[in-house]
Every structure is written in C-alpha cells, then in structure tokens.
C-alpha cells in the first residue's frame, strides 16, 4: 500500500516537470506559426514590409527584427545561403553583368568586391552588403516574388539612368532572378539602352541563367510603361 502511494505521489509530483517541456514546445510552435501566418498575409496583400524594420538609409535589418521575427529570418537566410551555394556550383554567379555596366544579382553580390555608382536593393529580408561600396543607394523593399509599384519602378529607373554615366550600377534582390530582373528592365529602358521592357528582357535572358518574370511583374512593367512613357 505504501509502495503504491509512494509511486502515486512520485507520479503526481513529477507531472508538472514532465509537462513543462511540452508546454514550452507548444508555445514555440504556436509563435512560429503565428509569425508565418502574419508574413503570409503581408505577402498576399503586398503590405507590411515596414514590420521587418529595414533601414532605407543604411540598408540594415536591426537586431530586434532578427530576434522578434526569427521564424521568418532563420529559414529565409538558410534557404538563400544554400540556394546561392548550389547556384554557384551550377555556374550562376552572385551577380551578372547583363549589359556593360549594368549588374543584376542576389543578396551576396557584395562578394564581387566591386564599387558602384548606384545600388537598388529589392530585399526586405536581408541587410545590404554593398552599402559601403556605392555612392547612391535606394531601398525598394518588396516581399519575394512581389514587384514594386510603377512609381517605385520609375524611382529606380531614374536613379540608375542618372548615375550610370558615373559608374556601374547594381540591381539586386535575394537570388537575382525575379524582383531584380523586373526593376533592371525598367532601368535599361529609362536609360535608353532598349526601347521597351520586353525587348530588354529578351536581350538579357541569355546573360543570367534562371531570370524570370511572374504575372505580377509583367503587369507592373506594363503599367509602368503606360504611366511613364
């Protein structure tokens, strides 16, 4: 009887300590799911880029953002690092000169060690690596796969067209495939290199493997050309 009572008492006393790890794990998973839900809503609505806290002046993502939004930052940074490493092995550099003086690339473009007259940064999720290597810097923070609006495209196009005579320009997103392609097409047209974005796209496609435009990007470019002929 006493042994049974002792066993029962031990089980009863140890239950809270047994359940604490499960409770903490549940809270952790709930928080991660909540963050991803919030980011998904922002992505779909094309809003909320300011939540990440990236500075338009320095291009840096603050430490508190990395802490608060770690369920978003951690897999994003890991995936981008792995994807970039795999791309290098496949012969795709961190950035490509698609037209003389015009560079299109990803978030690791700073590895080239080049200096630029202007850098246009499309990422909301990464700190800028080329900020100290450029005379002019423009942050057009966009979620992955989401282009800037026509006004943003024009801002980037005007900046790059104005700065190109002073040196090379770099337009980059995370991987140098979608967002940056969309913006550099507008820049090339505004600089007079090509007459329209479709011509520019066909010309630069062979210069960087994997660049592409989704339907939102094509629509944004069409609207940009209509609004800013």
Short mmCIF file of C-alpha atoms in Angstrom, two decimals:
data_model
loop_
_atom_site.label_atom_id
_atom_site.label_comp_id
_atom_site.label_asym_id
_atom_site.label_seq_id
_atom_site.Cartn_x
_atom_site.Cartn_y
_atom_site.Cartn_z
CA UNK A 1 0.00 0.00 0.00
CA UNK A 2 2.75 2.37 0.97
CA UNK A 3 4.67 1.49 -2.20
CA UNK A 4 1.63 2.26 -4.33
CA UNK A 5 1.09 5.54 -2.52
CA UNK A 6 4.72 6.41 -2.90
CA UNK A 7 4.60 5.66 -6.61
CA UNK A 8 1.44 7.68 -6.99
CA UNK A 9 2.96 10.58 -5.11
CA UNK A 10 6.07 10.44 -7.27
CA UNK A 11 4.00 10.46 -10.43
CA UNK A 12 1.86 13.31 -9.19
CA UNK A 13 4.84 15.37 -8.08
CA UNK A 14 6.76 14.80 -11.31
CA UNK A 15 3.89 15.58 -13.69
CA UNK A 16 4.44 19.37 -13.82
CA UNK A 17 8.12 19.00 -14.66
CA UNK A 18 7.29 16.43 -17.32
CA UNK A 19 4.71 18.68 -18.95
CA UNK A 20 6.78 21.89 -18.89
CA UNK A 21 8.93 20.98 -21.95
CA UNK A 22 5.81 20.04 -23.90
CA UNK A 23 4.15 23.33 -22.96
CA UNK A 24 7.20 25.35 -23.99
CA UNK A 25 7.42 23.43 -27.25
CA UNK A 26 3.74 24.10 -27.93
CA UNK A 27 4.23 27.82 -27.27
CA UNK A 28 7.27 27.84 -29.57
CA UNK A 29 5.35 26.16 -32.40
CA UNK A 30 2.38 28.46 -31.88
CA UNK A 31 4.62 31.53 -32.10
CA UNK A 32 6.36 30.27 -35.25
CA UNK A 33 3.02 29.51 -36.89
CA UNK A 34 1.67 32.94 -35.94
CA UNK A 35 4.70 34.71 -37.43
CA UNK A 36 4.42 32.76 -40.67
CA UNK A 37 0.70 33.49 -40.86
CA UNK A 38 1.35 37.21 -40.42
CA UNK A 39 4.09 37.24 -43.06
CA UNK A 40 1.83 35.31 -45.44
CA UNK A 41 -0.94 37.87 -45.01
CA UNK A 42 1.57 40.67 -45.66
CA UNK A 43 2.88 38.85 -48.72
CA UNK A 44 -0.57 38.30 -50.22
CA UNK A 45 -1.69 41.88 -49.56
CA UNK A 46 1.71 43.35 -50.59
CA UNK A 47 1.85 45.30 -47.35
CA UNK A 48 3.71 45.37 -44.07
CA UNK A 49 7.30 45.48 -45.32
CA UNK A 50 7.95 48.04 -42.58
CA UNK A 51 7.40 45.33 -39.96
CA UNK A 52 10.87 43.93 -40.66
CA UNK A 53 12.40 47.28 -39.73
CA UNK A 54 14.99 47.52 -42.51
CA UNK A 55 16.53 50.99 -42.68
CA UNK A 56 16.14 52.82 -46.02
CA UNK A 57 19.25 54.85 -45.15
CA UNK A 58 21.71 52.16 -44.06
CA UNK A 59 20.05 49.11 -45.60
CA UNK A 60 20.47 47.20 -42.35
CA UNK A 61 17.97 44.87 -40.69
CA UNK A 62 18.08 45.65 -36.93
CA UNK A 63 18.93 43.04 -34.29
CA UNK A 64 15.46 43.23 -32.74
CA UNK A 65 13.93 42.19 -36.06
CA UNK A 66 16.17 39.13 -36.25
CA UNK A 67 15.04 38.24 -32.72
CA UNK A 68 11.33 39.01 -32.96
CA UNK A 69 10.85 37.59 -36.44
CA UNK A 70 13.33 34.70 -36.19
CA UNK A 71 10.79 32.14 -37.50
CA UNK A 72 10.84 34.15 -40.74
CA UNK A 73 14.51 35.16 -40.82
CA UNK A 74 16.10 31.82 -39.94
CA UNK A 75 14.66 29.67 -42.76
CA UNK A 76 14.94 32.57 -45.21
CA UNK A 77 18.64 33.08 -44.53
CA UNK A 78 19.33 29.35 -44.53
CA UNK A 79 17.49 28.73 -47.80
CA UNK A 80 19.16 31.67 -49.54
CA UNK A 81 22.64 30.60 -48.43
CA UNK A 82 22.08 27.03 -49.62
CA UNK A 83 20.45 28.12 -52.87
CA UNK A 84 23.29 30.54 -53.63
CA UNK A 85 25.90 27.85 -52.99
CA UNK A 86 24.08 25.45 -55.31
CA UNK A 87 23.73 28.15 -57.97
CA UNK A 88 27.46 28.82 -57.87
CA UNK A 89 28.13 25.14 -58.46
CA UNK A 90 25.76 25.30 -61.42
CA UNK A 91 27.72 28.21 -62.87
CA UNK A 92 25.45 31.08 -61.81
CA UNK A 93 27.49 33.85 -60.14
CA UNK A 94 26.27 36.02 -57.27
CA UNK A 95 25.75 38.80 -59.83
CA UNK A 96 25.98 39.07 -63.61
CA UNK A 97 26.82 41.96 -65.91
CA UNK A 98 23.80 41.63 -68.20
CA UNK A 99 24.71 44.76 -70.19
CA UNK A 100 28.06 46.56 -69.91
CA UNK A 101 27.96 48.48 -66.65
CA UNK A 102 24.62 47.01 -65.53
CA UNK A 103 24.75 44.31 -62.84
CA UNK A 104 21.91 42.01 -61.84
CA UNK A 105 22.33 39.80 -58.81
CA UNK A 106 21.36 38.45 -55.43
CA UNK A 107 21.97 39.34 -51.80
CA UNK A 108 25.57 38.09 -51.90
CA UNK A 109 26.56 40.47 -54.69
CA UNK A 110 29.00 42.20 -52.35
CA UNK A 111 31.27 39.16 -52.72
CA UNK A 112 32.38 40.58 -56.07
CA UNK A 113 34.12 43.41 -54.21
CA UNK A 114 33.08 45.98 -56.80
CA UNK A 115 32.10 49.61 -56.27
CA UNK A 116 29.00 51.12 -57.85
CA UNK A 117 27.58 54.49 -58.74
CA UNK A 118 24.17 53.25 -57.59
CA UNK A 119 22.66 50.19 -55.93
CA UNK A 120 18.96 49.35 -55.93
CA UNK A 121 18.03 46.88 -53.20
CA UNK A 122 14.74 44.99 -53.54
CA UNK A 123 15.01 42.87 -50.39
CA UNK A 124 13.04 43.38 -47.22
CA UNK A 125 14.63 40.36 -45.56
CA UNK A 126 18.41 40.96 -45.77
CA UNK A 127 20.86 43.63 -44.72
CA UNK A 128 22.59 45.40 -47.60
CA UNK A 129 26.13 44.22 -48.28
CA UNK A 130 27.03 46.85 -50.88
CA UNK A 131 26.03 49.94 -48.90
CA UNK A 132 29.65 50.98 -48.30
CA UNK A 133 30.54 50.37 -51.94
CA UNK A 134 28.04 52.67 -53.61
CA UNK A 135 27.58 56.41 -53.98
CA UNK A 136 23.78 56.16 -54.22
CA UNK A 137 21.51 53.64 -52.50
CA UNK A 138 17.80 53.07 -52.99
CA UNK A 139 15.78 50.58 -50.96
CA UNK A 140 12.59 49.35 -52.60
CA UNK A 141 11.63 46.76 -50.01
CA UNK A 142 9.45 44.05 -51.56
CA UNK A 143 8.41 40.60 -50.45
CA UNK A 144 9.83 37.75 -52.51
CA UNK A 145 8.04 37.48 -55.85
CA UNK A 146 6.32 40.85 -55.45
CA UNK A 147 7.42 43.74 -57.70
CA UNK A 148 7.49 47.44 -56.80
CA UNK A 149 4.57 49.53 -57.97
CA UNK A 150 5.01 51.65 -61.13
CA UNK A 151 6.10 54.67 -59.09
CA UNK A 152 8.79 52.59 -57.40
CA UNK A 153 9.97 51.26 -60.75
CA UNK A 154 10.26 54.81 -62.02
CA UNK A 155 12.23 55.92 -58.95
CA UNK A 156 14.74 53.12 -59.53
CA UNK A 157 14.87 53.77 -63.27
CA UNK A 158 15.52 57.48 -62.82
CA UNK A 159 18.25 56.87 -60.26
CA UNK A 160 20.11 54.29 -62.33
CA UNK A 161 19.78 56.24 -65.58
CA UNK A 162 21.15 59.32 -63.83
CA UNK A 163 24.04 57.51 -62.15
CA UNK A 164 25.14 55.16 -64.91
CA UNK A 165 27.47 57.73 -66.51
CA UNK A 166 29.38 57.90 -63.20
CA UNK A 167 29.98 54.16 -62.96
CA UNK A 168 28.40 50.73 -62.83
CA UNK A 169 25.01 50.13 -61.24
CA UNK A 170 23.75 47.10 -59.33
CA UNK A 171 20.15 45.97 -59.00
CA UNK A 172 19.65 43.03 -56.69
CA UNK A 173 17.10 41.01 -54.76
CA UNK A 174 17.67 37.78 -52.83
CA UNK A 175 18.64 35.47 -55.70
CA UNK A 176 18.92 37.73 -58.73
CA UNK A 177 16.02 36.14 -60.57
CA UNK A 178 12.66 37.91 -60.27
CA UNK A 179 12.37 41.19 -58.38
CA UNK A 180 15.73 42.48 -59.58
CA UNK A 181 15.02 41.43 -63.17
CA UNK A 182 11.76 43.35 -63.12
CA UNK A 183 13.45 46.53 -61.91
CA UNK A 184 16.55 46.42 -64.09
CA UNK A 185 14.35 46.15 -67.19
CA UNK A 186 12.73 49.47 -66.32
CA UNK A 187 16.17 50.95 -65.65
CA UNK A 188 17.54 49.84 -69.01
CA UNK A 189 14.56 51.28 -70.85
CA UNK A 190 14.74 54.59 -68.99
CA UNK A 191 18.47 54.82 -69.72
CA UNK A 192 17.75 54.40 -73.43
CA UNK A 193 19.53 51.06 -73.76
CA UNK A 194 16.34 49.39 -75.03
CA UNK A 195 13.05 50.73 -76.33
CA UNK A 196 10.74 48.61 -74.15
CA UNK A 197 10.93 46.10 -71.32
CA UNK A 198 10.08 43.09 -73.48
CA UNK A 199 13.00 43.78 -75.79
CA UNK A 200 15.25 44.29 -72.78
CA UNK A 201 14.11 41.01 -71.24
CA UNK A 202 14.86 39.00 -74.37
CA UNK A 203 18.32 40.56 -74.62
CA UNK A 204 19.41 39.96 -71.03
CA UNK A 205 17.93 36.47 -70.56
CA UNK A 206 20.99 34.73 -72.05
CA UNK A 207 23.26 36.74 -69.74
CA UNK A 208 22.00 35.26 -66.47
CA UNK A 209 20.59 31.77 -66.12
CA UNK A 210 17.25 31.47 -64.35
CA UNK A 211 15.96 35.04 -64.54
CA UNK A 212 12.20 35.22 -64.89
CA UNK A 213 9.12 37.38 -64.53
CA UNK A 214 5.87 36.29 -62.93
CA UNK A 215 2.49 37.70 -63.94
CA UNK A 216 2.58 40.40 -61.25
CA UNK A 217 5.95 41.63 -62.50
CA UNK A 218 4.83 41.71 -66.12
CA UNK A 219 1.72 43.64 -65.16
CA UNK A 220 3.77 46.13 -63.12
CA UNK A 221 6.09 46.73 -66.08
CA UNK A 222 3.18 47.20 -68.47
CA UNK A 223 1.60 49.71 -66.09
CA UNK A 224 4.93 51.47 -65.64
CA UNK A 225 5.40 51.92 -69.40
CA UNK A 226 1.87 53.27 -69.75
CA UNK A 227 2.22 55.69 -66.86
CA UNK A 228 5.81 56.78 -67.56
CA UNK A 229 6.30 56.63 -71.35
#
